[in-house]
Amino acid sequence: MSGPFLASAPGKVLLLGEHAVVYGEPALAAALPRRLQVKLWPDEGGPLIDIEGGTVPPPELTQAFEGLCAAAGAPHARYRVRISSEIPLGGGLGSSAALGVALARAVCAATNQECPPQRAAELALALERVFHGAASGVDPAICARGGILLFQRGDLAPTKSSAGEPVIEPVFASGPFGLVVAQTGRQRGTRSTVLPLRERRAERPHLYDPLIRQLGDLATGGKLALEKGDLVELGVRFDAAHGLLGALGVSCPELDQCVASLRAAGALGAKLTGAGGGGAAIGLARDGEHAAQIAQRLQSLGASAFAVTLGGEPGGQKGASERASEAAPRKASTRTPGRRRATAIAHANIALTKYWGKRDEALLLPEASSLSLALDKLRTRTTVELGAPEDSLLLDGKPASAKEVSRARSLLDAAGIHEKAAIESHNEFPTAAGLASSASGFAALAVAACAAAGLKKSTAELSALARLGSGSAARSVPGGWSVWRDETAEQVFPPSHWDVRMVVALCAAGPKEVGSRDGMKLSKETSPYHAAWIAQCERDLPEALKHLAARDLDALGALAERNALRMHADALAAAPPLLYWQPATIGCLKQLARLREGRVRAWATIDAGPHVVALCTPDDAIAVADALRVVPGVQAILSCAPAGAAHVVEPDPE
Ligand code: DP6
């Protein structure tokens, strides 16, 4: 056995029948075109599990993994496992079942065993039980098989299955349809809704059983509606199911709000999906384009939502079906033979104590150190293919300028990569206008280029490399809460250290007039306050780190706001003056001050542009978003959570 062994599995949504499925009713489940991947190596010191991006694995995971290895016939095997995921972890979208299936596949591959879907689902169920207690088995079944399924547990429906095995029917939708997944951002374990409902039902079966049966009927009818392509009927069933789930007591105000927003944005029907009490809601759309429009509308309201296409081909029943044993990296469909390629994702970051001034213009070395947080919804995905006939760079599908291509080339040269490169970069920002980030772009480029070239570089080396593209990109490589000192940035706390929100208020459309590079140079050369500003930054950073370690929002917020205003004071004092603000910028600053007079604690930071980013708690994020949205001139709101490090998503298969 050598390794590493790579395996993956998709996330899932329950279209209909959640909760009822625990009591033997059918549920309609669909695999999501978003995957979780594991990489597994033999390691004497194992089991060691880590999650890319810095999320701390739950303590029970190691034990559950050992149980899975034992069930797979490898009780004494010692492994190290690295998890990376396109599915939000703990967000009600099947991440634990996908993890179980992917681990089952990887362990079977490492021990030379077949892993057909049924076995993967069985092995994953053990892991699932650790996280969810009374698991019905629907999640591992759909994550192992893919596509769309009608699932009924066999142990509670013995007339339908003699051996107590679940009854699983693949569902063939008559054509593609769209789905919008809206996330509440509130994590709730399945245990916290499934077990209390079990108690309520035990006390009043006459009240709850008819509701549970009706949810099962909605799922059975939902299958027929999908097969006929009757999306209006399916939408009505979504709405009815949400009402019934509310009556069972498993919804919550955040989910009801998501469902209302999905309906208001034009969904054909909407409901919570999965366990409820937090997690996600889904809205039905006519097709992928309709789903994308709805998702965009929600995003512009500050909600976290994404659109997918299910059913039909490709990406539907056939496209999303799982192969019998998927234990190898997926290859990119558009690969050119003989070329080497890799894809990486990096998040933009916002500085809490800023970088504004270089001590070395050519090497992009900062005069003062800075502290930042990576933001989950602002991410760039970049693919680098080496061995191309000439250098090329596509930014969001459009050819980049010669200057931009040469900036990318300098970064590759600095990495010792002299082959020509075809680079494609997409800003996956919900509201594109005004938020394009060179930080996430250069971080993703550095990571993808080195992966494509097979160069094994440390995070510090990759950070130093990204810095050569744009200073702040150094901080997007380690992600989380990171400090950039001199040549490289390092993560000082993982994203999980402190769950805050950064509510971004877009205060103007279009690019800023003077970019950061020219702006900071002009400030350094002409502002009489510049030396004082740099001296202040040296004092601010250690203080900010102290408040961050103590998770003291009031102290860190006030310090970050002061730091940003002082940076702008430096810029305003330049000749000619640099005024980055719009009226809406000041409106937002005043609005946040007003909020603080009440009970809502939120502080602003502002980069070299008009947009205001408010630091607050997750509980206050909606109030902050609502308050900023009504400031005249604010164009859109986006609420972001902490994100992790830049990482490769599609390893070079050669
Ligand atoms: C105001 O990293 O964009 O956002 O190094 O010249 O590419 P270059 O500048 P850039 O500057 C960012 C400045 C800032 C503050 C910050 O992010 O720290």
GROMACS .gro file of N, CA, C and O in nm, residues 229-267:
model
  156
  229GLY      N    1  -4.229   1.609  -1.479
  229GLY     CA    2  -4.177   1.744  -1.509
  229GLY      C    3  -4.274   1.851  -1.463
  229GLY      O    4  -4.274   1.963  -1.516
  230ASP      N    5  -4.362   1.818  -1.365
  230ASP     CA    6  -4.460   1.916  -1.317
  230ASP      C    7  -4.400   1.994  -1.200
  230ASP      O    8  -4.420   1.963  -1.083
  231LEU      N    9  -4.324   2.100  -1.233
  231LEU     CA   10  -4.252   2.174  -1.129
  231LEU      C   11  -4.347   2.259  -1.044
  231LEU      O   12  -4.318   2.286  -0.928
  232VAL      N   13  -4.459   2.300  -1.103
  232VAL     CA   14  -4.556   2.378  -1.024
  232VAL      C   15  -4.608   2.290  -0.910
  232VAL      O   16  -4.613   2.331  -0.794
  233GLU      N   17  -4.642   2.166  -0.944
  233GLU     CA   18  -4.690   2.072  -0.842
  233GLU      C   19  -4.582   2.049  -0.735
  233GLU      O   20  -4.610   2.048  -0.615
  234LEU      N   21  -4.458   2.032  -0.781
  234LEU     CA   22  -4.349   2.008  -0.686
  234LEU      C   23  -4.332   2.129  -0.592
  234LEU      O   24  -4.312   2.114  -0.471
  235GLY      N   25  -4.345   2.249  -0.651
  235GLY     CA   26  -4.331   2.371  -0.571
  235GLY      C   27  -4.439   2.380  -0.463
  235GLY      O   28  -4.412   2.415  -0.349
  236VAL      N   29  -4.563   2.344  -0.500
  236VAL     CA   30  -4.673   2.346  -0.403
  236VAL      C   31  -4.640   2.249  -0.289
  236VAL      O   32  -4.664   2.277  -0.171
  237ARG      N   33  -4.582   2.137  -0.325
  237ARG     CA   34  -4.546   2.037  -0.223
  237ARG      C   35  -4.433   2.089  -0.131
  237ARG      O   36  -4.431   2.058  -0.013
  238PHE      N   37  -4.340   2.163  -0.189
  238PHE     CA   38  -4.235   2.226  -0.105
  238PHE      C   39  -4.302   2.316   0.001
  238PHE      O   40  -4.273   2.309   0.119
  239ASP      N   41  -4.394   2.402  -0.048
  239ASP     CA   42  -4.458   2.498   0.044
  239ASP      C   43  -4.535   2.425   0.154
  239ASP      O   44  -4.526   2.461   0.271
  240ALA      N   45  -4.611   2.322   0.112
  240ALA     CA   46  -4.692   2.249   0.211
  240ALA      C   47  -4.600   2.180   0.313
  240ALA      O   48  -4.627   2.180   0.433
  241ALA      N   49  -4.490   2.124   0.263
  241ALA     CA   50  -4.398   2.053   0.354
  241ALA      C   51  -4.339   2.151   0.456
  241ALA      O   52  -4.325   2.117   0.573
  242HIS      N   53  -4.306   2.272   0.411
  242HIS     CA   54  -4.248   2.367   0.508
  242HIS      C   55  -4.349   2.399   0.618
  242HIS      O   56  -4.313   2.407   0.736
  243GLY      N   57  -4.475   2.413   0.579
  243GLY     CA   58  -4.579   2.439   0.680
  243GLY      C   59  -4.586   2.324   0.780
  243GLY      O   60  -4.593   2.347   0.901
  244LEU      N   61  -4.585   2.202   0.729
  244LEU     CA   62  -4.595   2.086   0.819
  244LEU      C   63  -4.472   2.074   0.908
  244LEU      O   64  -4.483   2.040   1.026
  245LEU      N   65  -4.356   2.100   0.852
  245LEU     CA   66  -4.233   2.092   0.933
  245LEU      C   67  -4.236   2.198   1.043
  245LEU      O   68  -4.191   2.174   1.155
  246GLY      N   69  -4.294   2.314   1.009
  246GLY     CA   70  -4.311   2.418   1.111
  246GLY      C   71  -4.403   2.367   1.222
  246GLY      O   72  -4.377   2.386   1.341
  247ALA      N   73  -4.509   2.299   1.180
  247ALA     CA   74  -4.604   2.245   1.279
  247ALA      C   75  -4.537   2.138   1.366
  247ALA      O   76  -4.572   2.122   1.483
  248LEU      N   77  -4.441   2.067   1.312
  248LEU     CA   78  -4.368   1.967   1.392
  248LEU      C   79  -4.268   2.035   1.487
  248LEU      O   80  -4.209   1.969   1.571
  249GLY      N   81  -4.246   2.164   1.465
  249GLY     CA   82  -4.158   2.239   1.557
  249GLY      C   83  -4.012   2.231   1.521
  249GLY      O   84  -3.926   2.249   1.608
  250VAL      N   85  -3.980   2.203   1.393
  250VAL     CA   86  -3.838   2.189   1.359
  250VAL      C   87  -3.785   2.306   1.274
  250VAL      O   88  -3.670   2.303   1.230
  251SER      N   89  -3.871   2.407   1.249
  251SER     CA   90  -3.819   2.524   1.178
  251SER      C   91  -3.763   2.623   1.281
  251SER      O   92  -3.755   2.592   1.400
  252CYS      N   93  -3.723   2.740   1.236
  252CYS     CA   94  -3.675   2.843   1.328
  252CYS      C   95  -3.691   2.977   1.254
  252CYS      O   96  -3.712   2.977   1.132
  253PRO      N   97  -3.683   3.089   1.322
  253PRO     CA   98  -3.706   3.218   1.254
  253PRO      C   99  -3.613   3.239   1.134
  253PRO      O  100  -3.656   3.290   1.030
  254GLU      N  101  -3.486   3.197   1.145
  254GLU     CA  102  -3.392   3.218   1.034
  254GLU      C  103  -3.436   3.138   0.910
  254GLU      O  104  -3.427   3.186   0.797
  255LEU      N  105  -3.483   3.014   0.934
  255LEU     CA  106  -3.528   2.933   0.820
  255LEU      C  107  -3.655   2.991   0.759
  255LEU      O  108  -3.669   2.998   0.637
  256ASP      N  109  -3.747   3.035   0.846
  256ASP     CA  110  -3.871   3.094   0.794
  256ASP      C  111  -3.839   3.217   0.711
  256ASP      O  112  -3.900   3.242   0.607
  257GLN      N  113  -3.740   3.293   0.755
  257GLN     CA  114  -3.698   3.413   0.681
  257GLN      C  115  -3.640   3.374   0.544
  257GLN      O  116  -3.672   3.434   0.443
  258CYS      N  117  -3.554   3.270   0.543
  258CYS     CA  118  -3.496   3.224   0.416
  258CYS      C  119  -3.605   3.179   0.321
  258CYS      O  120  -3.603   3.209   0.201
  259VAL      N  121  -3.703   3.105   0.375
  259VAL     CA  122  -3.812   3.052   0.291
  259VAL      C  123  -3.893   3.169   0.235
  259VAL      O  124  -3.925   3.173   0.115
  260ALA      N  125  -3.922   3.267   0.320
  260ALA     CA  126  -3.999   3.384   0.273
  260ALA      C  127  -3.921   3.458   0.165
  260ALA      O  128  -3.976   3.499   0.062
  261SER      N  129  -3.789   3.473   0.185
  261SER     CA  130  -3.708   3.545   0.085
  261SER      C  131  -3.703   3.468  -0.047
  261SER      O  132  -3.707   3.528  -0.154
  262LEU      N  133  -3.692   3.335  -0.039
  262LEU     CA  134  -3.688   3.254  -0.161
  262LEU      C  135  -3.819   3.271  -0.239
  262LEU      O  136  -3.819   3.289  -0.361
  263ARG      N  137  -3.930   3.266  -0.166
  263ARG     CA  138  -4.060   3.281  -0.234
  263ARG      C  139  -4.073   3.421  -0.293
  263ARG      O  140  -4.114   3.437  -0.408
  264ALA      N  141  -4.033   3.523  -0.215
  264ALA     CA  142  -4.044   3.661  -0.264
  264ALA      C  143  -3.956   3.683  -0.386
  264ALA      O  144  -3.986   3.763  -0.474
  265ALA      N  145  -3.845   3.607  -0.396
  265ALA     CA  146  -3.754   3.624  -0.510
  265ALA      C  147  -3.799   3.543  -0.631
  265ALA      O  148  -3.730   3.540  -0.733
  266GLY      N  149  -3.911   3.473  -0.620
  266GLY     CA  150  -3.967   3.406  -0.738
  266GLY      C  151  -3.956   3.255  -0.739
  266GLY      O  152  -3.985   3.192  -0.842
  267ALA      N  153  -3.917   3.192  -0.627
  267ALA     CA  154  -3.911   3.045  -0.626
  267ALA      C  155  -4.051   2.987  -0.644
  267ALA      O  156  -4.150   3.047  -0.601
   0.00000   0.00000   0.00000
